[in-house]
PDB file of C-alpha atoms in Angstrom:
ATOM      1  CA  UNK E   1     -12.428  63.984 -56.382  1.00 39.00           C
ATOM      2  CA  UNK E   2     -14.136  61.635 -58.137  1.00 41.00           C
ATOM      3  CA  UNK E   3     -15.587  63.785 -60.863  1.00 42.00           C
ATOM      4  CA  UNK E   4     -17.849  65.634 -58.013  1.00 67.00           C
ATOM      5  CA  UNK E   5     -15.642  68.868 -58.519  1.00 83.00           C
ATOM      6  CA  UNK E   6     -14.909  69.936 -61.921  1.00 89.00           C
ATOM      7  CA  UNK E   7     -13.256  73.542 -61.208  1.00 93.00           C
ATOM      8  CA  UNK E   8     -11.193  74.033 -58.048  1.00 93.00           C
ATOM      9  CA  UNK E   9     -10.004  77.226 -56.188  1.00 92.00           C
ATOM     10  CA  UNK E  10      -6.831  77.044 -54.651  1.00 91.00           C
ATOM     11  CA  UNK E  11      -5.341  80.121 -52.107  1.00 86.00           C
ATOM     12  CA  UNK E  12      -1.839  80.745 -52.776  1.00 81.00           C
ATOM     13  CA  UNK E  13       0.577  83.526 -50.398  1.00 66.00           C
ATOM     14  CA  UNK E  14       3.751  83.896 -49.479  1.00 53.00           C
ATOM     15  CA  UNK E  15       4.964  81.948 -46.296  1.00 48.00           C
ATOM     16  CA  UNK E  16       1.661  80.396 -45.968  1.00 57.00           C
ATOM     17  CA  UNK E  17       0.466  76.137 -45.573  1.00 50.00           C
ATOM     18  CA  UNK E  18      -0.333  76.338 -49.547  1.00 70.00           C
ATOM     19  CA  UNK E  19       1.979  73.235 -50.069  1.00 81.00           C
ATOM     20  CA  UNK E  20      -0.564  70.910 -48.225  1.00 84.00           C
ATOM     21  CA  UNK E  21      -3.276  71.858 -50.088  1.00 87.00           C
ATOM     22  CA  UNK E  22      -1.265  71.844 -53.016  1.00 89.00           C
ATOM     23  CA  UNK E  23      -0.781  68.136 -52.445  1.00 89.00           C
ATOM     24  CA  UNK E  24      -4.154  67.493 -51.326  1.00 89.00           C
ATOM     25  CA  UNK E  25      -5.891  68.522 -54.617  1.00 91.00           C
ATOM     26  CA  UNK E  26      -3.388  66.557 -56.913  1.00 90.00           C
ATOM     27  CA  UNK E  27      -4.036  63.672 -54.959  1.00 87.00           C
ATOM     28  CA  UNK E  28      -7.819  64.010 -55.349  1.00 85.00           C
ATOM     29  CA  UNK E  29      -7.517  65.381 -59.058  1.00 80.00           C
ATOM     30  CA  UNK E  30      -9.670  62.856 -61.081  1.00 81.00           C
ATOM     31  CA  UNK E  31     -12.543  65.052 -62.430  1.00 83.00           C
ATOM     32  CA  UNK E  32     -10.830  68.244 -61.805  1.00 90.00           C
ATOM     33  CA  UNK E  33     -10.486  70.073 -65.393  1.00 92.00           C
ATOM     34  CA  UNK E  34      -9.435  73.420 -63.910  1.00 94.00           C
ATOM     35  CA  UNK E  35      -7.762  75.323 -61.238  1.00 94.00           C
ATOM     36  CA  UNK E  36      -7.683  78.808 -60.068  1.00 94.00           C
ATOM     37  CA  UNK E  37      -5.018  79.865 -58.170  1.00 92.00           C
ATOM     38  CA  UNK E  38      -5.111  82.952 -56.377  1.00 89.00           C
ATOM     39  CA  UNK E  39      -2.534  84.736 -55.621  1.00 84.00           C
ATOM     40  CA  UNK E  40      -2.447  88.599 -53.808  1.00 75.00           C
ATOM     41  CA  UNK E  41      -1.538  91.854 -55.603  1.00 69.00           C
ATOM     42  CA  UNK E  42       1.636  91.524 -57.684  1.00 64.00           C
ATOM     43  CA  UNK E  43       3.060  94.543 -56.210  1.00 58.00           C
ATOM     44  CA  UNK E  44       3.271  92.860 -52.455  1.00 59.00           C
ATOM     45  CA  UNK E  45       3.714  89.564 -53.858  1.00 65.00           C
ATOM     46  CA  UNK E  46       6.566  87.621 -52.762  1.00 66.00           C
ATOM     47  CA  UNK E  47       9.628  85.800 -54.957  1.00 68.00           C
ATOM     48  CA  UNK E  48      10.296  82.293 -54.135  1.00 66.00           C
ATOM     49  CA  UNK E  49      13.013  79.769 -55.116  1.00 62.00           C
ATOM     50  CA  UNK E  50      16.167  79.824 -56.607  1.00 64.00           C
ATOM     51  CA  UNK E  51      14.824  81.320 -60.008  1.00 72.00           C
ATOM     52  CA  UNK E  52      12.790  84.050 -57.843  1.00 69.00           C
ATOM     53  CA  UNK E  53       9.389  82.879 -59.253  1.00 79.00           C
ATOM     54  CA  UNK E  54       6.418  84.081 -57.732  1.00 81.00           C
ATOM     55  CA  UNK E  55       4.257  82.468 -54.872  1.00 83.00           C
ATOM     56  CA  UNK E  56       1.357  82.207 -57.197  1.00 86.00           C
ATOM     57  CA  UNK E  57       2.555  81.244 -60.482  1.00 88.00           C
ATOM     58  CA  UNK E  58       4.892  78.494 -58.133  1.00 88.00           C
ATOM     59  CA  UNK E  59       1.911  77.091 -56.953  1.00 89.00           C
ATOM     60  CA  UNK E  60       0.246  76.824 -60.391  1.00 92.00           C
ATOM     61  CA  UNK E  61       3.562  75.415 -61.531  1.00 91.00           C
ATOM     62  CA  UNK E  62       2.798  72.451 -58.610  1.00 90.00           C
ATOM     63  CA  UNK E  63      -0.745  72.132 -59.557  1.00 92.00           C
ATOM     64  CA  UNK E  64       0.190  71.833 -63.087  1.00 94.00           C
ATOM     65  CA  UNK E  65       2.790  69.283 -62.850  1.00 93.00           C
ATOM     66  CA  UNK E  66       0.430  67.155 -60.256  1.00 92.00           C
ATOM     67  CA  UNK E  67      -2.942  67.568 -62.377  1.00 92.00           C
ATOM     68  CA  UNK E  68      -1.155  67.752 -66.009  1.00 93.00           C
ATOM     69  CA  UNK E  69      -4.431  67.821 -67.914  1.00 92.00           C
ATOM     70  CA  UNK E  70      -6.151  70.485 -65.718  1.00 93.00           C
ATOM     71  CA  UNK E  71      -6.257  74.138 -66.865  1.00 95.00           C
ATOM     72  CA  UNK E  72      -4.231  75.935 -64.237  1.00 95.00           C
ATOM     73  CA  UNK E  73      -4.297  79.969 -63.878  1.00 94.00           C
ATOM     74  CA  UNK E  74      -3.589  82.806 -61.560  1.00 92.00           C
ATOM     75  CA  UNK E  75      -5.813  85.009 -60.683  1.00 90.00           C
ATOM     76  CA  UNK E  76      -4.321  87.902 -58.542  1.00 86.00           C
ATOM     77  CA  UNK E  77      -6.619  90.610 -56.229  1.00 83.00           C
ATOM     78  CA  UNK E  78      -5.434  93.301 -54.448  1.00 80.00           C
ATOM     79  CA  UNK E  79      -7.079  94.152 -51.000  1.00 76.00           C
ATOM     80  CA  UNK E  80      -8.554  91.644 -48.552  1.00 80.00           C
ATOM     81  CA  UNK E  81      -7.163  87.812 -49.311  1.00 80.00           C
ATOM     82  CA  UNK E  82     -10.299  86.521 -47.372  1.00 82.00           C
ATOM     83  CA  UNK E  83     -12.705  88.693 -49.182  1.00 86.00           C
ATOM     84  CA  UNK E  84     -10.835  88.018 -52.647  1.00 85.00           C
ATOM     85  CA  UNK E  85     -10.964  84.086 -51.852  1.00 86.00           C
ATOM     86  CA  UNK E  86     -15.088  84.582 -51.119  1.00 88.00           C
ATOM     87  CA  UNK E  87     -15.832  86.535 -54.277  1.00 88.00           C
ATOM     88  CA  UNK E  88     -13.879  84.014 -56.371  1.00 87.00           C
ATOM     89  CA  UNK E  89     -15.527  80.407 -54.989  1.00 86.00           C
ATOM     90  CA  UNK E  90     -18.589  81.433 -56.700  1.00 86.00           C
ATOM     91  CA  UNK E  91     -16.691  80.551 -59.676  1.00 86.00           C
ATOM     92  CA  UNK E  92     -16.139  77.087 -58.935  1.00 89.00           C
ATOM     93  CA  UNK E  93     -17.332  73.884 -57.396  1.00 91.00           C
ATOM     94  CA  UNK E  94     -14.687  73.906 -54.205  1.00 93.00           C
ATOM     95  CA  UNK E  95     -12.212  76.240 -52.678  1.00 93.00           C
ATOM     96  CA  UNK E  96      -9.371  74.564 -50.774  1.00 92.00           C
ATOM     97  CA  UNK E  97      -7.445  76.543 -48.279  1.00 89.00           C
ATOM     98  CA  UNK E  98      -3.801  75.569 -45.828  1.00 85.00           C
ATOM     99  CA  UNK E  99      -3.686  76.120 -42.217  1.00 83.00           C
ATOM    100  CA  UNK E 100      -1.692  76.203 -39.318  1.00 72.00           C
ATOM    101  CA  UNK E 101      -1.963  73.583 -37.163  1.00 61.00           C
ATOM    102  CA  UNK E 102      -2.939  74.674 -33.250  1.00 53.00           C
ATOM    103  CA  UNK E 103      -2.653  78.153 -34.218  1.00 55.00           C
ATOM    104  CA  UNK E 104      -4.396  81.113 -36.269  1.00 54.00           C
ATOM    105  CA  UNK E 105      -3.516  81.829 -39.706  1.00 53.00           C
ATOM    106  CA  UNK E 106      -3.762  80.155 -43.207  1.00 54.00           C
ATOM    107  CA  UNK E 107      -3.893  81.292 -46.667  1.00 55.00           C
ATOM    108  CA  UNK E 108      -6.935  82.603 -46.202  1.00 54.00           C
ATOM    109  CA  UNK E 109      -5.264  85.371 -44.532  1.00 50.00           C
ATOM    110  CA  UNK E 110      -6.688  85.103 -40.932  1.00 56.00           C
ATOM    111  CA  UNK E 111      -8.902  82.402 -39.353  1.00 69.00           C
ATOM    112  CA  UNK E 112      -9.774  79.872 -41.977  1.00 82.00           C
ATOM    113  CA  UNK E 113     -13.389  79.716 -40.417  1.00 83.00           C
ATOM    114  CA  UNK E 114     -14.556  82.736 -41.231  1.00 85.00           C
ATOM    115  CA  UNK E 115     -14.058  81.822 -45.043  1.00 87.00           C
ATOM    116  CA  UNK E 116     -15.295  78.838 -45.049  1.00 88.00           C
ATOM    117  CA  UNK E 117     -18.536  79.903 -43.539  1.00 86.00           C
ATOM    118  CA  UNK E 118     -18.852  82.640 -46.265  1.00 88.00           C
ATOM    119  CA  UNK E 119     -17.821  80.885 -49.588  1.00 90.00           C
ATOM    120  CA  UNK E 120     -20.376  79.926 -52.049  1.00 90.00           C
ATOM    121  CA  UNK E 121     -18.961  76.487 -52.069  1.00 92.00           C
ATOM    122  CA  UNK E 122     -17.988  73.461 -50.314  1.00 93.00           C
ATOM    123  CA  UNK E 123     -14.312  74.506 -48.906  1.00 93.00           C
ATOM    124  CA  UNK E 124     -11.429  72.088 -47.466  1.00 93.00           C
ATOM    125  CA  UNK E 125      -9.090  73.394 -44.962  1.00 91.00           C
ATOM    126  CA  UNK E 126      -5.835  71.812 -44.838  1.00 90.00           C
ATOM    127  CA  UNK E 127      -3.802  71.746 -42.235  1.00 88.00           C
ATOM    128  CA  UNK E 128      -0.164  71.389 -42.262  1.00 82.00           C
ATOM    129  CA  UNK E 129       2.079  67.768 -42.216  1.00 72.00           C
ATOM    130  CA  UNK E 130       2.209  65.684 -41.438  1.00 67.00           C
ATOM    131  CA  UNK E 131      -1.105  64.198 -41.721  1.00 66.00           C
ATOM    132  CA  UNK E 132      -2.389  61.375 -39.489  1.00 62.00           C
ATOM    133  CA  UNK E 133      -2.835  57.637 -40.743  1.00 67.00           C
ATOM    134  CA  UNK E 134      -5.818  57.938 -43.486  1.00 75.00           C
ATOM    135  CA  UNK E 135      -8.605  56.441 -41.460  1.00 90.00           C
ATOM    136  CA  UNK E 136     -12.591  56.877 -41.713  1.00 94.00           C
ATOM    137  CA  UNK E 137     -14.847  59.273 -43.319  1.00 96.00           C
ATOM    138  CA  UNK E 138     -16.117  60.931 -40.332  1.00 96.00           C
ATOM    139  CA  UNK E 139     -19.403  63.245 -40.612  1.00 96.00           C
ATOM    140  CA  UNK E 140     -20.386  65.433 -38.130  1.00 94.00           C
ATOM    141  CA  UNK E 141     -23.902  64.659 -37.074  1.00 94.00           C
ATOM    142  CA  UNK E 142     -26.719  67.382 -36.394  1.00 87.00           C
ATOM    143  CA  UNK E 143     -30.843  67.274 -36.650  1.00 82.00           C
ATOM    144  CA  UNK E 144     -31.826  67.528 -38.806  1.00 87.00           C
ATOM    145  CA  UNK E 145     -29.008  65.700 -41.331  1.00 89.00           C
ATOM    146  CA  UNK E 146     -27.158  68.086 -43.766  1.00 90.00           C
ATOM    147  CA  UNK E 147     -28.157  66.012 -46.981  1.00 92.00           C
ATOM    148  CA  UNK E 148     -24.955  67.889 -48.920  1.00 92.00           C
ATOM    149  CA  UNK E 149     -22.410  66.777 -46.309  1.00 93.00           C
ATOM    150  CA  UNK E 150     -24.332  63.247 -46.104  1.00 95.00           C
ATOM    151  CA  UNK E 151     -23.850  63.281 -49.867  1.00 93.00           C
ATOM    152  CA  UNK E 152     -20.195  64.304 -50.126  1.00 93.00           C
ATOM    153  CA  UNK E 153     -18.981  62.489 -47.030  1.00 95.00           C
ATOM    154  CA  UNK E 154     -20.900  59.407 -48.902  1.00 95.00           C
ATOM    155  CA  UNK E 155     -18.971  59.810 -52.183  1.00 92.00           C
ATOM    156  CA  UNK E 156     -15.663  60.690 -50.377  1.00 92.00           C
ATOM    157  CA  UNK E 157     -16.177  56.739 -48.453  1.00 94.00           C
ATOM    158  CA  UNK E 158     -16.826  55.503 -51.914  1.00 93.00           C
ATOM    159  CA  UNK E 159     -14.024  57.017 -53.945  1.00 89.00           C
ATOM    160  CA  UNK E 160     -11.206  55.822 -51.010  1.00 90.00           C
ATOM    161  CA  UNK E 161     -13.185  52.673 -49.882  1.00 93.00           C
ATOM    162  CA  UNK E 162     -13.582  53.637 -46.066  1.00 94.00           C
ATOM    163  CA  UNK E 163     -15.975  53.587 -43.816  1.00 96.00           C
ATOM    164  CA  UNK E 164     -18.367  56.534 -42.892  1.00 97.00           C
ATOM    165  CA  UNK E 165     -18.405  56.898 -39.310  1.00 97.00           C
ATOM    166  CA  UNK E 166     -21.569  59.235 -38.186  1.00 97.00           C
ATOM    167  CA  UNK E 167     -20.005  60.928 -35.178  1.00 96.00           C
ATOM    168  CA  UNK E 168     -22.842  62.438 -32.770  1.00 95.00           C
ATOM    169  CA  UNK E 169     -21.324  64.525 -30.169  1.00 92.00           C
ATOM    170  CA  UNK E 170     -23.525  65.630 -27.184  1.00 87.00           C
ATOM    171  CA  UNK E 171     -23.425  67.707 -23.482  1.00 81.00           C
ATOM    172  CA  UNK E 172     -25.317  68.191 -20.865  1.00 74.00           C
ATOM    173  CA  UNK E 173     -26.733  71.726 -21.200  1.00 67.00           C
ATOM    174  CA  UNK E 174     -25.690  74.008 -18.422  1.00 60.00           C
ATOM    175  CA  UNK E 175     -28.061  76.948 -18.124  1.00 54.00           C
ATOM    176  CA  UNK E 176     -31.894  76.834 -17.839  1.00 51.00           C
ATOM    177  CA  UNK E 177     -34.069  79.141 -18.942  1.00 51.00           C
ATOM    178  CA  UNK E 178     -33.804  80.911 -15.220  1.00 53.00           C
ATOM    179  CA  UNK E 179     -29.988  81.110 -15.748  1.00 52.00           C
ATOM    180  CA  UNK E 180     -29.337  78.780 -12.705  1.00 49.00           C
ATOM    181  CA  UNK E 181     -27.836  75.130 -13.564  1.00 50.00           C
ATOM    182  CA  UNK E 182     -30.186  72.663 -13.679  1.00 50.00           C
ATOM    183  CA  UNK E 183     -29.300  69.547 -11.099  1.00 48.00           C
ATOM    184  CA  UNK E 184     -32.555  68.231 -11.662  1.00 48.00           C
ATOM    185  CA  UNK E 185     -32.068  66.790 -15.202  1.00 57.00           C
ATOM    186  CA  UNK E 186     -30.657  63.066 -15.453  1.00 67.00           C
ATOM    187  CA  UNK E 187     -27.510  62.862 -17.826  1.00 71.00           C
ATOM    188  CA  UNK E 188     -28.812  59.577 -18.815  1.00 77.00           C
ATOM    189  CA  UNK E 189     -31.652  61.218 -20.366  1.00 80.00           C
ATOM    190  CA  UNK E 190     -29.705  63.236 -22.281  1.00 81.00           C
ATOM    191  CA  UNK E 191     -27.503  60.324 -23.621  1.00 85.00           C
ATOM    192  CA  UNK E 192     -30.575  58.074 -24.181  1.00 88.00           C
ATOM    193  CA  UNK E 193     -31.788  61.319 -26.548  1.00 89.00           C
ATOM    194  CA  UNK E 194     -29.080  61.635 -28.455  1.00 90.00           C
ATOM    195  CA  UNK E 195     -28.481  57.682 -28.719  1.00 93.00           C
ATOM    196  CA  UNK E 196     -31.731  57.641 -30.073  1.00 94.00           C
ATOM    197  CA  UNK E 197     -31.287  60.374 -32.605  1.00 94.00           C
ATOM    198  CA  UNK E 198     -27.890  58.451 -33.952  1.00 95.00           C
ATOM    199  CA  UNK E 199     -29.728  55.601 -34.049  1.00 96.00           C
ATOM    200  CA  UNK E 200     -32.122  57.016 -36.362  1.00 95.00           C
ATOM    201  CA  UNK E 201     -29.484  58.850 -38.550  1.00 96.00           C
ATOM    202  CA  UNK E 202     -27.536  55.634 -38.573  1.00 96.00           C
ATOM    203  CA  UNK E 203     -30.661  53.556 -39.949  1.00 97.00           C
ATOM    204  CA  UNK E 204     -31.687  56.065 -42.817  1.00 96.00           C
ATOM    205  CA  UNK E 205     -27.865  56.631 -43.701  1.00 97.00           C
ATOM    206  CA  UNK E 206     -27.665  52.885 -44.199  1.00 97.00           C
ATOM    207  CA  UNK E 207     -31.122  52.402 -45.703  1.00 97.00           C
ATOM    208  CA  UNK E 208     -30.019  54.953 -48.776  1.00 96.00           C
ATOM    209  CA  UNK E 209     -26.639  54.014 -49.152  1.00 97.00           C
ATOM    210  CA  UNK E 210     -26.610  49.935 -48.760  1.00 97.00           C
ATOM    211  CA  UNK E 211     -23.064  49.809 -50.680  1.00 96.00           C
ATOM    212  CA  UNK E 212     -21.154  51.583 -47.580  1.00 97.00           C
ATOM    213  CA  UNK E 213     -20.016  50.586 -44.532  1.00 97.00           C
ATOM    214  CA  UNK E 214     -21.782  53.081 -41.584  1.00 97.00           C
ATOM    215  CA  UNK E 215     -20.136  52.857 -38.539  1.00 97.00           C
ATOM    216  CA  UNK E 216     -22.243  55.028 -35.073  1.00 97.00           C
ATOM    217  CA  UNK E 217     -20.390  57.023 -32.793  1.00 96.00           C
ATOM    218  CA  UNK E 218     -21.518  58.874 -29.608  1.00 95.00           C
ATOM    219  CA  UNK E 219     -19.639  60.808 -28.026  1.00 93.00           C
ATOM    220  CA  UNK E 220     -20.021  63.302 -24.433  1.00 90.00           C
ATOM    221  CA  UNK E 221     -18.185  66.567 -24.759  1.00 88.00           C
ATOM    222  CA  UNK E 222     -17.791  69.846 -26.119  1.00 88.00           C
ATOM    223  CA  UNK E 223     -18.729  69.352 -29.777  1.00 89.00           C
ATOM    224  CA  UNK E 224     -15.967  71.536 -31.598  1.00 89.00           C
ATOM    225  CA  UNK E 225     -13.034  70.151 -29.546  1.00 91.00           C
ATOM    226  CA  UNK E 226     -14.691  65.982 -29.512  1.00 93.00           C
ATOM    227  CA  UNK E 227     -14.630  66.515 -33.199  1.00 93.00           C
ATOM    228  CA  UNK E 228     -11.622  67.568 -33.552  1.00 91.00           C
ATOM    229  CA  UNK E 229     -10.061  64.946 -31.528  1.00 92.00           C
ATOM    230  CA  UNK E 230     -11.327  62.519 -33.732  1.00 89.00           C
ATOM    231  CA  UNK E 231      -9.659  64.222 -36.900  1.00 88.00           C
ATOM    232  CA  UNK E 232      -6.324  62.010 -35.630  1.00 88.00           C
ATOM    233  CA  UNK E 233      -8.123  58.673 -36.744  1.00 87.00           C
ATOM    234  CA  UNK E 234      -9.933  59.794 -39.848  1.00 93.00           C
ATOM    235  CA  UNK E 235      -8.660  60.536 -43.786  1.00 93.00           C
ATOM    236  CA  UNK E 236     -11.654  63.702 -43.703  1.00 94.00           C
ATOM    237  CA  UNK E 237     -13.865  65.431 -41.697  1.00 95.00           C
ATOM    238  CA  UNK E 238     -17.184  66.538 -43.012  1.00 95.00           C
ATOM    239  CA  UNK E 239     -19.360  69.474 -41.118  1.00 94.00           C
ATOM    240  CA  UNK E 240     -22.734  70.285 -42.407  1.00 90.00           C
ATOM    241  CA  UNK E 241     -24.526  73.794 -42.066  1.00 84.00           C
ATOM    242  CA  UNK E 242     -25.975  72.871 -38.367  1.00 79.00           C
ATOM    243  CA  UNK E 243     -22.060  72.800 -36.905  1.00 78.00           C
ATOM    244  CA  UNK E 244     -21.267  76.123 -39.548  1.00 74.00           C
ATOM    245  CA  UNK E 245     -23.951  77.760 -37.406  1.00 63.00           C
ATOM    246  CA  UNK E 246     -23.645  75.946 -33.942  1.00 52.00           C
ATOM    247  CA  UNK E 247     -23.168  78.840 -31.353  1.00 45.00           C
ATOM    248  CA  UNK E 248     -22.105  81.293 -34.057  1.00 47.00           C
ATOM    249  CA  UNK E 249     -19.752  79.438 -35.464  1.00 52.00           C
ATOM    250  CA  UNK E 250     -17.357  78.097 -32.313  1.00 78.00           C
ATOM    251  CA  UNK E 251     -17.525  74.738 -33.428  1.00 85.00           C
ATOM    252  CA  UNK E 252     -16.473  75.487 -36.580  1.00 88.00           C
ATOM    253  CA  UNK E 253     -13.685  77.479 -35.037  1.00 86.00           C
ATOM    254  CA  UNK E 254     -12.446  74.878 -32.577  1.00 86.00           C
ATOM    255  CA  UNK E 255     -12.562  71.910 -35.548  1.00 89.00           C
ATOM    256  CA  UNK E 256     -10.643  74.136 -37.773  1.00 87.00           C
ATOM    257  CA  UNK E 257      -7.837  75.425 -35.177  1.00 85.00           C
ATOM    258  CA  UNK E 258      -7.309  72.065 -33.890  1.00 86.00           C
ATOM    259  CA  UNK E 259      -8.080  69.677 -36.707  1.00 88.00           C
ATOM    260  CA  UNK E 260      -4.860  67.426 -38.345  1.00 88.00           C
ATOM    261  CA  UNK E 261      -6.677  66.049 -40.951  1.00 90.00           C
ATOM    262  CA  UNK E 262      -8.392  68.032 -43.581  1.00 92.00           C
ATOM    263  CA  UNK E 263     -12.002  69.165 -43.058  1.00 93.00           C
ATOM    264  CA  UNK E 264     -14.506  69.633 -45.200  1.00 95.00           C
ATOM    265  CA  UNK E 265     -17.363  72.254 -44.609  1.00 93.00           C
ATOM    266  CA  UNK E 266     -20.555  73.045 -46.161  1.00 92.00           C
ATOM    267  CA  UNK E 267     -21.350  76.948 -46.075  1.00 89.00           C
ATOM    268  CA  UNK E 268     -25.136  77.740 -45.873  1.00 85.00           C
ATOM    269  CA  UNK E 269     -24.124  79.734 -49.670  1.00 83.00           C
ATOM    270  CA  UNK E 270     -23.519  75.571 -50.999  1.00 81.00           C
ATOM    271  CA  UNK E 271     -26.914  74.449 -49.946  1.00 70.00           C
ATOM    272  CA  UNK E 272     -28.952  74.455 -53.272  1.00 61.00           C
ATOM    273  CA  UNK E 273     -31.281  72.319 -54.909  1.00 44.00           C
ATOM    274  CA  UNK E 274     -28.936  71.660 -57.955  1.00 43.00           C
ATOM    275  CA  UNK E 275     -26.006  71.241 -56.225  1.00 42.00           C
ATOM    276  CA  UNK E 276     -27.554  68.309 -53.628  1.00 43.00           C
ATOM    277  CA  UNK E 277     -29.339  66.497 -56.704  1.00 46.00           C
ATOM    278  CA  UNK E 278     -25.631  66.762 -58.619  1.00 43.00           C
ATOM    279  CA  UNK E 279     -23.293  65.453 -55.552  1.00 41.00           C
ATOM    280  CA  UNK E 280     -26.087  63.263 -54.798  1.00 44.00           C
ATOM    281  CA  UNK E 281     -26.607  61.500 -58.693  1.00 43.00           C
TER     282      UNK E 281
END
């Protein structure tokens, strides 16, 4: 990670994807100094293995032996996984979370969405292997540009040498304001806005960041399931606070549940001034 994350939280249960996120964090460990790993109540926790170790303290055990000079502990809650995994990002710079692929469930307990729009931090959802040929850095693009996703998706192109592709997905709106479907407007105009919108993302993006290869890419179609379609050709996904929020949260929904590469997000809780000028420097 680059030294952009210093402490990570990891979700740990029984019978859940932890093992790719497990592997995703040791193989972006450089900065990390320590890990949380949380685990649910002791009294319902599973016993994995041969030596019947626990889920959580297995998964620190994997953490520790991929990230050897990281701090690793286990933090257990009893109650609502979700909740427990929302009340503990605040104490640290990213919570990554496994998922299912094509259907509900992770270790967040439930839909991974609904955590990752309520952490305090950045959060990457994993999904299970295997993983797709590591291609681009893809960021979502919305107007007006999440500067913390620009700024992480940036550093995440640096730290792998890839390309940043700034994906703009667009469709033709279907109701009016009367309800009815409006025949009258010209698809072309709609492409020719949006063309001109990822033309001017494109130029700025390039303008601040001369050092990294920006590639444009417009796209027609639903926006949560075009995204996700391009999650076969890229290494990450990065969504800023504009597709968190997008129709109360379906994109997000649809990029998560369909997604096979990870995907970062950017909760509305991670947009501070400190944490921008940090990611950003």
């Amino acid at each position: 990670m680059d030294g952009r994350w210093t402490t990570v939280t990891l979700a740990a249960d029984a019978a859940r994807p932890h093992d790719e996120a497990v592997r995703w964090v040791t193989e972006h460990a450089g900065g990390v100094e320590r890990v949380h790993v949380i685990g649910v109540d002791p009294a319902s926790e599973a016993r994995i293995g041969p030596d019947g170790v626990r889920v959580a303290d297995a998964v620190a055990r994997a953490v520790q032996d991929g990230v050897p000079t990281a701090d690793v502990t286990v933090r257990r809650h009893a109650g609502s996984f979700a909740r427990a995994l929302v009340d503990q990002s605040d104490d640290g710079d990213l919570l990554v979370v496994g998922t299912y692929r094509g259907r509900r469930g992770s270790t967040a307990g439930g839909d991974p969405a609904r955590v990752a729009e309520r952490a305090a931090v950045p959060t990457v959802v994993v999904p299970e292997g295997p993983h797709p040929i590591a291609g681009d850095v893809v960021l979502a693009v919305d107007e007006p540009l999440d500067a913390h996703a620009e700024a992480l998706a940036v550093a995440e192109a640096r730290r792998t040498h890839r390309r940043l592709t700034l994906l703009r997905v667009w469709e033709m709106p279907v109701l009016t304001r009367t309800g009815l479907t409006d025949f009258a407007e010209e698809p072309l105009r709609w492409r020719t806005r949006n063309a001109e919108l990822l033309q001017r993302v494109t130029a700025a993006v390039t303008a601040r960041h001369p050092d990294v290869r920006v590639h444009p890419l417009l796209v027609e179609g639903r926006p949560g399931h075009a995204i996700a379609a391009h999650t076969r050709r890229a290494s990450l996904v990065v969504l800023g606070v504009g597709h968190v929020h997008a129709l109360s949260g379906s994109v997000l929904h649809d990029v998560l549940r369909e997604t096979v590469s990870p995907v970062l997000v950017v909760p509305p809780a991670a947009h501070t001034a400190t944490a921008i000028d940090e990611v950003s420097a």
